[in-house]
Amino acid sequence: MNDHHFQANDIKKIVSLIILICAVICFCALAVSLIYKAVREPEISFASDRVTLESGEAMTLAVEVEPENSAMPEVTFQSNHPDIAAVTNQGFVKSKAPGTAVITCTSKKGQKIKAEITVKAPVQALSKKQKKKVIYLTFDDGPSKNVTPKLLRVLKKYNAKATFFVVGQEAKEYPDILKKEAAAGHTIGIHTYTHDYDKIYRNSSAYIRDFNRTEAVIKKVTGQQPRYWRFPGGGNNDWMNSKKRKKIVHALHKRGYREMDWNADTEDAVGIRYSAKRMTRFGITTIRENKTPVVLMHDAATKKHTPEVVENILKYYTKRGYTFEGLNDYYGKELTFGLTGPID
């Protein structure tokens, strides 16, 4: 009986000891984890690591941290060509002369991230003839499997470049078409992921989340960092008030993006039943009314007249000495009819 009682007490002591040891181990692990988190820097990255500026333009390079709720570590900035793009210790970049510079951001604990800054000649450096004779064709809502390939063939036929403001979910479904657009030298811009007005315009955070999904698709498929975006419905629409727009534009400007609306169009957004002839006539007229025409069109699956209309416009204006470029070769200011105009 005594032996049995002794064994039971021993077992209880052993179990208690094991529990105590486990508790000490857990406490130590927790302490080490907290100390590690306190000492370890959050991971830093540039919101945009490829930026193009016109000579004389300036911007702030936004640095992001991971995890998102972490405190920003102390960082310094340095340019390898300050004569091309100079940078302050706050990450404020001022472009000075055409060329390419690399901005390096270094954290106190030795992390290094780099951003490539391409500086282009200012619009004043271009001849009046060149500025007058360039047309920028832009296409929203694609890519689509039935319209976009035909459109790419027409553009190739006339050696014309254009800009595609893609919808992320369509780009994800047709990555080969998106890849062909980029490989042909066309500019790829962002037109959100879902194109769902109620969803993307709920608040500025919802818009940016949707926007980021498209950016990720474009970078993954093409390897390119987009520079331009266009609001669904344009910069002035019934779903976005001035306050909401300011927040979105400010956030995207900090990442090096430029907003681009339009000043000419073919009415294809409102005229599904319009003939190709009518759309062509409207396109030619509105292009003629602008010194630097940026033309709104669409390459969604329902826009079946688009390739024919584009060929008519290309044929008409090529004969008159015009060239067609993507927005990556655009030297003017942002084109926006937002509620408050361009925002610095």
Coordinates of C-alpha atoms in Angstrom, one line a residue:
M1 CA 0.0 0.0 0.0
N2 CA 2.8 2.4 0.9
D3 CA 4.7 1.5 -2.2
H4 CA 1.6 2.2 -4.3
H5 CA 1.1 5.6 -2.5
F6 CA 4.8 6.3 -3.1
Q7 CA 4.6 5.6 -6.8
A8 CA 1.5 7.8 -7.2
N9 CA 3.2 10.7 -5.5
D10 CA 6.2 10.2 -7.7
I11 CA 4.1 10.3 -10.8
K12 CA 2.4 13.5 -9.7
K13 CA 5.7 15.1 -9.0
I14 CA 7.1 14.1 -12.4
V15 CA 4.0 15.4 -14.2
S16 CA 4.2 18.7 -12.2
L17 CA 7.8 19.0 -13.1
I18 CA 7.1 18.3 -16.8
I19 CA 4.4 21.0 -16.8
L20 CA 6.7 23.4 -15.1
I21 CA 9.5 22.7 -17.6
C22 CA 7.0 23.2 -20.5
A23 CA 5.8 26.5 -19.1
V24 CA 9.3 27.7 -18.7
I25 CA 10.1 26.7 -22.3
C26 CA 7.0 28.5 -23.6
F27 CA 7.8 31.6 -21.6
C28 CA 11.3 31.7 -22.9
A29 CA 10.2 31.1 -26.5
L30 CA 7.7 33.9 -26.2
A31 CA 10.3 36.2 -24.7
V32 CA 12.8 35.4 -27.5
S33 CA 10.1 36.0 -30.1
L34 CA 9.2 39.4 -28.6
I35 CA 12.9 40.4 -28.4
Y36 CA 13.4 39.2 -32.0
K37 CA 10.5 41.2 -33.2
A38 CA 11.7 44.2 -31.4
V39 CA 15.2 44.0 -32.8
R40 CA 14.3 42.8 -36.3
E41 CA 13.5 45.4 -38.9
P42 CA 10.3 45.1 -41.0
E43 CA 11.0 44.3 -44.6
I44 CA 11.1 47.4 -46.8
S45 CA 10.2 47.8 -50.5
F46 CA 9.4 50.6 -52.9
A47 CA 5.8 50.9 -53.9
S48 CA 7.1 51.4 -57.4
D49 CA 10.7 50.5 -58.4
R50 CA 10.5 51.8 -62.0
V51 CA 9.5 55.4 -62.5
T52 CA 9.6 57.7 -65.6
L53 CA 9.6 61.5 -65.2
E54 CA 9.8 64.4 -67.5
S55 CA 12.9 66.6 -66.9
G56 CA 12.0 69.0 -64.2
E57 CA 9.3 66.9 -62.6
A58 CA 9.5 65.7 -59.0
M59 CA 7.9 63.0 -56.8
T60 CA 8.4 61.2 -53.5
L61 CA 9.4 57.6 -53.6
A62 CA 7.1 55.8 -51.3
V63 CA 8.6 53.1 -49.1
E64 CA 6.4 50.3 -47.9
V65 CA 6.9 47.9 -44.9
E66 CA 6.0 44.3 -44.3
P67 CA 4.1 43.6 -42.1
E68 CA 2.0 46.5 -43.0
N69 CA 1.4 47.7 -39.4
S70 CA 5.1 47.9 -38.6
A71 CA 6.9 51.1 -37.8
M72 CA 9.0 52.5 -40.6
P73 CA 12.7 52.0 -39.9
E74 CA 15.2 54.8 -40.3
V75 CA 16.4 54.9 -43.9
T76 CA 18.6 57.0 -46.2
F77 CA 18.5 57.6 -49.9
Q78 CA 21.2 58.0 -52.5
S79 CA 21.3 58.5 -56.3
N80 CA 24.1 57.1 -58.4
H81 CA 23.5 60.0 -60.9
P82 CA 22.4 63.1 -59.0
D83 CA 22.9 65.1 -62.2
I84 CA 20.0 63.1 -63.7
A85 CA 17.8 62.5 -60.7
A86 CA 18.7 63.9 -57.3
V87 CA 17.1 62.6 -54.1
T88 CA 16.8 64.0 -50.5
N89 CA 16.9 62.0 -47.3
Q90 CA 13.2 62.0 -47.3
G91 CA 13.0 60.2 -50.6
F92 CA 12.0 63.3 -52.6
V93 CA 13.2 62.9 -56.2
K94 CA 13.9 65.8 -58.6
S95 CA 14.6 65.0 -62.2
K96 CA 17.2 67.2 -63.8
A97 CA 18.4 65.8 -67.2
P98 CA 17.5 63.0 -69.6
G99 CA 18.9 59.7 -68.7
T100 CA 18.6 56.9 -66.1
A101 CA 19.5 57.0 -62.5
V102 CA 19.2 54.4 -59.7
I103 CA 18.0 55.5 -56.3
T104 CA 19.2 53.3 -53.4
C105 CA 17.3 53.2 -50.1
T106 CA 19.3 51.8 -47.2
S107 CA 17.9 51.0 -43.8
K108 CA 19.7 51.4 -40.5
K109 CA 20.3 47.6 -40.3
G110 CA 21.5 47.3 -43.8
Q111 CA 18.6 46.5 -46.0
K112 CA 19.0 47.9 -49.5
I113 CA 16.3 48.4 -52.2
K114 CA 16.7 50.1 -55.5
A115 CA 14.4 52.1 -57.9
E116 CA 15.2 53.0 -61.5
I117 CA 14.4 56.5 -62.5
T118 CA 14.1 57.3 -66.2
V119 CA 14.1 60.9 -67.1
K120 CA 12.8 62.0 -70.5
A121 CA 13.3 65.3 -72.3
P122 CA 10.7 67.9 -71.4
V123 CA 7.9 68.7 -73.8
Q124 CA 9.5 72.0 -74.7
A125 CA 12.4 70.1 -76.2
L126 CA 10.2 68.5 -78.8
S127 CA 9.5 70.2 -82.1
K128 CA 6.1 71.8 -82.7
K129 CA 5.7 69.5 -85.7
Q130 CA 6.3 66.4 -83.6
K131 CA 3.9 67.5 -80.9
K132 CA 1.2 68.4 -83.4
K133 CA 1.5 65.2 -85.5
V134 CA 1.2 62.5 -82.8
I135 CA -2.1 60.7 -81.9
Y136 CA -2.5 58.5 -78.9
L137 CA -5.0 55.7 -79.3
T138 CA -6.2 54.2 -76.1
F139 CA -8.3 51.1 -75.4
D140 CA -10.2 50.3 -72.2
D141 CA -11.8 47.1 -70.8
G142 CA -9.7 44.4 -72.6
P143 CA -8.1 42.2 -73.4
S144 CA -10.8 40.1 -75.2
K145 CA -10.2 37.0 -77.3
N146 CA -12.3 38.2 -80.3
V147 CA -11.5 41.9 -80.6
T148 CA -8.0 42.5 -79.2
P149 CA -6.1 40.1 -81.6
K150 CA -7.7 41.7 -84.6
L151 CA -6.8 45.1 -83.2
L152 CA -3.2 44.1 -82.7
R153 CA -3.0 43.0 -86.4
V154 CA -4.4 46.3 -87.6
L155 CA -1.9 48.3 -85.5
K156 CA 1.0 46.2 -86.7
K157 CA -0.1 46.8 -90.3
Y158 CA 0.3 50.5 -89.9
N159 CA 3.3 50.3 -87.6
A160 CA 1.2 52.1 -84.9
K161 CA 1.6 52.0 -81.2
A162 CA -1.3 52.4 -78.7
T163 CA -2.2 52.1 -75.0
F164 CA -4.3 49.4 -73.5
F165 CA -5.9 50.2 -70.1
V166 CA -6.6 46.6 -69.1
V167 CA -9.1 45.1 -66.7
G168 CA -7.2 42.8 -64.4
Q169 CA -9.6 39.8 -64.5
E170 CA -9.6 39.9 -68.3
A171 CA -5.8 40.1 -68.4
K172 CA -5.6 37.1 -66.0
E173 CA -7.9 35.1 -68.3
Y174 CA -6.1 36.0 -71.5
P175 CA -2.4 36.4 -70.4
D176 CA -1.1 35.5 -73.8
I177 CA -2.9 38.4 -75.4
L178 CA -1.6 40.8 -72.7
K179 CA 1.9 39.5 -73.4
K180 CA 1.5 40.1 -77.1
E181 CA 0.4 43.7 -76.4
A182 CA 3.5 44.4 -74.4
A183 CA 5.8 42.5 -76.8
A184 CA 4.6 44.6 -79.7
G185 CA 5.7 47.8 -77.9
H186 CA 2.3 49.0 -76.8
T187 CA 1.8 50.8 -73.4
I188 CA 0.0 48.8 -70.8
G189 CA -2.1 50.8 -68.3
I190 CA -4.4 50.0 -65.4
H191 CA -8.2 50.1 -65.5
T192 CA -8.8 48.3 -62.2
Y193 CA -9.3 44.5 -61.7
T194 CA -13.1 44.1 -61.6
H195 CA -14.5 47.2 -63.3
D196 CA -17.3 46.9 -60.7
Y197 CA -18.2 50.5 -60.0
D198 CA -20.1 49.7 -56.8
K199 CA -17.2 47.8 -55.4
I200 CA -14.2 49.8 -56.5
Y201 CA -15.7 53.2 -55.6
R202 CA -16.9 52.1 -52.2
N203 CA -14.0 54.0 -50.7
S204 CA -10.4 54.9 -51.5
S205 CA -9.0 51.8 -49.9
A206 CA -11.3 49.5 -51.9
Y207 CA -10.1 51.2 -55.1
I208 CA -6.4 50.8 -54.3
R209 CA -6.9 47.1 -53.4
D210 CA -8.6 46.5 -56.7
F211 CA -6.0 48.5 -58.5
N212 CA -3.1 46.5 -56.9
R213 CA -4.5 43.2 -58.2
T214 CA -4.3 44.5 -61.8
E215 CA -0.8 45.8 -61.2
A216 CA 0.3 42.4 -59.9
V217 CA -1.1 40.7 -63.0
I218 CA 0.6 43.0 -65.4
K219 CA 3.9 42.7 -63.7
K220 CA 3.7 39.0 -63.6
V221 CA 2.7 38.5 -67.2
T222 CA 4.7 41.2 -68.9
G223 CA 7.5 41.9 -66.4
Q224 CA 6.8 45.6 -66.9
Q225 CA 5.9 48.2 -64.3
P226 CA 2.9 50.2 -65.6
R227 CA 3.0 54.0 -65.3
Y228 CA -0.5 55.1 -66.3
W229 CA -4.0 54.5 -65.1
R230 CA -7.5 55.5 -66.1
F231 CA -10.6 55.6 -63.8
P232 CA -13.5 53.5 -65.0
G233 CA -16.0 56.1 -66.0
G234 CA -13.2 58.7 -66.2
G235 CA -11.8 61.0 -63.5
N236 CA -15.2 62.7 -63.1
N237 CA -18.0 60.2 -62.5
D238 CA -21.1 59.8 -60.3
W239 CA -19.5 57.1 -58.1
M240 CA -16.5 59.1 -56.9
N241 CA -16.7 62.4 -55.0
S242 CA -13.9 65.0 -54.8
K243 CA -12.6 63.8 -51.4
K244 CA -12.4 60.2 -52.5
R245 CA -10.7 61.1 -55.7
K246 CA -8.1 63.2 -54.0
K247 CA -7.1 60.3 -51.7
I248 CA -6.8 57.9 -54.6
V249 CA -4.9 60.2 -56.9
H250 CA -2.5 61.3 -54.1
A251 CA -1.7 57.6 -53.3
L252 CA -1.1 56.7 -56.9
H253 CA 1.0 59.8 -57.6
K254 CA 3.3 58.9 -54.7
R255 CA 3.8 55.5 -56.5
G256 CA 4.8 57.2 -59.7
Y257 CA 1.6 56.8 -61.6
R258 CA 0.0 59.3 -63.9
E259 CA -3.7 59.6 -64.5
M260 CA -4.9 59.8 -68.1
D261 CA -8.4 60.6 -69.3
W262 CA -9.1 61.5 -73.0
N263 CA -10.1 64.4 -75.2
A264 CA -11.3 62.5 -78.3
D265 CA -13.4 59.4 -78.8
T266 CA -15.4 57.3 -81.3
E267 CA -18.6 57.0 -79.2
D268 CA -18.1 53.2 -79.0
A269 CA -18.8 53.4 -75.2
V270 CA -22.4 54.5 -75.8
G271 CA -23.1 53.3 -79.3
I272 CA -23.0 49.6 -79.5
R273 CA -25.4 49.8 -82.4
Y274 CA -23.6 52.6 -84.2
S275 CA -22.1 51.7 -87.5
A276 CA -18.3 51.6 -88.0
K277 CA -18.8 54.5 -90.5
R278 CA -20.5 56.7 -87.8
M279 CA -17.8 55.9 -85.2
T280 CA -15.0 56.7 -87.7
R281 CA -16.6 60.0 -88.6
F282 CA -16.9 61.0 -84.9
G283 CA -13.4 59.8 -84.2
I284 CA -11.8 61.8 -87.0
T285 CA -13.8 64.9 -86.0
T286 CA -12.8 64.8 -82.3
I287 CA -9.2 64.1 -83.1
R288 CA -9.0 67.1 -85.4
E289 CA -10.3 69.3 -82.5
N290 CA -7.3 68.6 -80.3
K291 CA -3.6 69.5 -80.6
T292 CA -2.6 66.4 -78.8
P293 CA -5.4 63.9 -79.3
V294 CA -5.8 61.1 -76.7
V295 CA -8.6 58.9 -78.2
L296 CA -10.9 56.8 -76.1
M297 CA -11.9 53.4 -77.5
H298 CA -12.7 49.9 -76.1
D299 CA -11.5 46.4 -77.0
A300 CA -14.0 44.5 -74.9
A301 CA -15.7 41.5 -76.5
T302 CA -18.8 43.5 -77.4
K303 CA -16.9 46.2 -79.3
K304 CA -16.7 44.3 -82.6
H305 CA -16.5 47.4 -84.8
T306 CA -13.3 48.6 -83.1
P307 CA -10.7 47.1 -85.4
E308 CA -12.5 48.4 -88.5
V309 CA -12.9 51.9 -87.0
V310 CA -9.2 51.9 -85.9
E311 CA -8.0 51.0 -89.4
N312 CA -10.1 53.8 -90.9
I313 CA -8.6 56.3 -88.5
L314 CA -5.1 55.0 -89.1
K315 CA -5.5 55.2 -92.8
Y316 CA -7.0 58.7 -92.7
Y317 CA -4.4 60.3 -90.4
T318 CA -1.4 58.4 -91.7
K319 CA -1.9 60.0 -95.1
R320 CA -1.9 63.4 -93.3
G321 CA 1.5 62.8 -91.7
Y322 CA 0.5 61.7 -88.3
T323 CA 2.2 59.0 -86.2
F324 CA 0.6 56.9 -83.5
E325 CA 2.4 56.4 -80.1
G326 CA 1.7 54.7 -76.8
L327 CA 1.6 56.8 -73.6
N328 CA 5.0 55.6 -72.6
D329 CA 6.2 58.1 -75.3
Y330 CA 3.8 60.9 -74.1
Y331 CA 5.6 64.1 -72.9
G332 CA 2.6 66.2 -71.9
K333 CA 1.0 66.8 -68.6
E334 CA -1.6 64.5 -67.1
L335 CA -4.9 64.7 -69.0
T336 CA -7.8 64.7 -66.5
F337 CA -11.2 66.1 -66.2
G338 CA -11.4 65.1 -62.5
L339 CA -13.6 67.1 -60.1
T340 CA -10.6 69.1 -58.8
G341 CA -8.2 68.9 -61.7
P342 CA -4.7 67.5 -61.5
I343 CA -3.4 66.9 -58.0
D344 CA 0.3 67.3 -57.2

